[in-house]
C-alpha positions as a printed Julia matrix, in Angstrom:
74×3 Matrix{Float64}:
 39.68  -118.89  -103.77
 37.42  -119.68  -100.75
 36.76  -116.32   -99.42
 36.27  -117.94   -95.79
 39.42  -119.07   -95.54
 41.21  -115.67   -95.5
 41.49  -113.51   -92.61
 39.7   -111.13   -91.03
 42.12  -108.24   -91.62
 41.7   -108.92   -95.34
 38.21  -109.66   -95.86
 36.36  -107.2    -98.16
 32.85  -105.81   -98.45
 31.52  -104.08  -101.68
 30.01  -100.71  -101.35
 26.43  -101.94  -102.32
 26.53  -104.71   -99.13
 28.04  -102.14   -96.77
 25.26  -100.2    -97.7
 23.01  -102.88   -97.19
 24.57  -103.68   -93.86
 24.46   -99.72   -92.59
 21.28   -99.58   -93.82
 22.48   -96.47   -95.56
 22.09   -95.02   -99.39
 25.11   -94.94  -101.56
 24.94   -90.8   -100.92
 24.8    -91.71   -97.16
 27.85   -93.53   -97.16
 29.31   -90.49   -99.36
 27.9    -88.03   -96.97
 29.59   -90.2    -93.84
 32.62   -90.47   -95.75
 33.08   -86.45   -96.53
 32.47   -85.37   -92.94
 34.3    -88.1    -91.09
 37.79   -88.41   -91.85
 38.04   -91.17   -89.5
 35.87   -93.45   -92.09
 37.73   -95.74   -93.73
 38.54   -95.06   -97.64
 37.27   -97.54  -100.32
 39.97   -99.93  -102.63
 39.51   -99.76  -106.46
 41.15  -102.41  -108.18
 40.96  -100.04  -111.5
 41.53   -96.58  -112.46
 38.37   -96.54  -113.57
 35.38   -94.48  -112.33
 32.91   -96.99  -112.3
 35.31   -99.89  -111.09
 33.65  -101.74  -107.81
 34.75   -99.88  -104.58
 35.31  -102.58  -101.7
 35.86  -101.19   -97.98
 37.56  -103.53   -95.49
 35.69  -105.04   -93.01
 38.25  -105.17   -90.35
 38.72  -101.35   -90.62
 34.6   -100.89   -90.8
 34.62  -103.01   -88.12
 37.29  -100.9    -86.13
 35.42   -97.8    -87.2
 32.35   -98.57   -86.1
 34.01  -100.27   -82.66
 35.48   -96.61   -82.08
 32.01   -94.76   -82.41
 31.11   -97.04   -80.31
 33.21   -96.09   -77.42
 33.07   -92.65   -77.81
 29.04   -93.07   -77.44
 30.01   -94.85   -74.37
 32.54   -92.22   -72.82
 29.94   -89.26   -73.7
Protein backbone atom coordinates (compact mmCIF):
# COMPACT_ATOMS: atom_id res chain seq x y z
CA UNK A 1 0.00 0.00 0.00
CA UNK A 2 1.57 3.42 -0.85
CA UNK A 3 0.70 5.39 2.13
CA UNK A 4 0.80 8.69 -0.14
CA UNK A 5 -1.74 7.76 -2.13
CA UNK A 6 -4.53 7.77 0.51
CA UNK A 7 -6.23 10.73 1.71
CA UNK A 8 -5.80 13.13 4.04
CA UNK A 9 -8.83 12.28 6.18
CA UNK A 10 -7.30 8.81 6.59
CA UNK A 11 -3.76 9.30 7.02
CA UNK A 12 -2.35 8.11 10.38
CA UNK A 13 0.43 9.15 12.73
CA UNK A 14 1.85 6.81 15.51
CA UNK A 15 2.00 8.11 18.97
CA UNK A 16 5.89 8.13 19.08
CA UNK A 17 5.97 10.66 15.69
CA UNK A 18 3.14 12.80 17.07
CA UNK A 19 5.23 13.09 19.88
CA UNK A 20 8.06 13.86 17.89
CA UNK A 21 6.10 16.37 15.89
CA UNK A 22 4.53 18.21 19.28
CA UNK A 23 7.67 18.07 20.60
CA UNK A 24 5.95 16.55 23.58
CA UNK A 25 6.76 13.31 25.99
CA UNK A 26 4.53 10.35 25.75
CA UNK A 27 3.11 11.63 29.48
CA UNK A 28 2.63 15.06 27.75
CA UNK A 29 0.47 13.83 25.20
CA UNK A 30 -1.34 11.78 28.15
CA UNK A 31 -1.48 14.84 30.24
CA UNK A 32 -3.05 16.91 26.98
CA UNK A 33 -5.23 14.13 26.35
CA UNK A 34 -6.83 13.88 30.15
CA UNK A 35 -7.53 17.60 30.43
CA UNK A 36 -8.71 18.34 26.93
CA UNK A 37 -11.59 16.49 25.85
CA UNK A 38 -11.45 18.18 22.64
CA UNK A 39 -8.08 16.08 21.77
CA UNK A 40 -8.58 13.61 19.54
CA UNK A 41 -8.58 9.80 20.91
CA UNK A 42 -5.93 7.30 19.62
CA UNK A 43 -7.00 3.92 17.22
CA UNK A 44 -5.69 0.50 18.45
CA UNK A 45 -5.85 -2.04 15.96
CA UNK A 46 -5.67 -4.72 19.04
CA UNK A 47 -7.13 -5.26 22.32
CA UNK A 48 -4.00 -5.31 23.51
CA UNK A 49 -2.29 -2.89 25.96
CA UNK A 50 0.79 -2.48 24.31
CA UNK A 51 -0.69 -2.54 20.65
CA UNK A 52 0.63 0.76 18.59
CA UNK A 53 -1.79 3.73 19.21
CA UNK A 54 -2.09 5.84 15.83
CA UNK A 55 -3.99 9.37 16.05
CA UNK A 56 -5.34 10.80 12.79
CA UNK A 57 -3.75 13.48 11.31
CA UNK A 58 -6.68 15.16 9.80
CA UNK A 59 -8.34 15.35 13.29
CA UNK A 60 -4.71 16.53 14.91
CA UNK A 61 -4.67 18.71 12.28
CA UNK A 62 -8.30 20.07 13.00
CA UNK A 63 -7.40 20.13 16.66
CA UNK A 64 -4.62 22.01 16.53
CA UNK A 65 -6.39 24.44 13.64
CA UNK A 66 -9.11 25.10 16.48
CA UNK A 67 -6.52 26.16 19.25
CA UNK A 68 -5.44 28.05 16.87
CA UNK A 69 -8.39 30.26 16.45
CA UNK A 70 -9.32 30.47 19.77
CA UNK A 71 -5.62 32.01 20.42
CA UNK A 72 -6.65 34.31 17.74
CA UNK A 73 -10.22 35.38 19.09
CA UNK A 74 -8.65 35.82 22.78
Amino acid sequence: MNIEALPQDQKLITHQNLCRAMDMTRSGIAKLRQNDPSFPKPLKFSDSQQATCYFPIAEVNAWLDAKLAERGAA
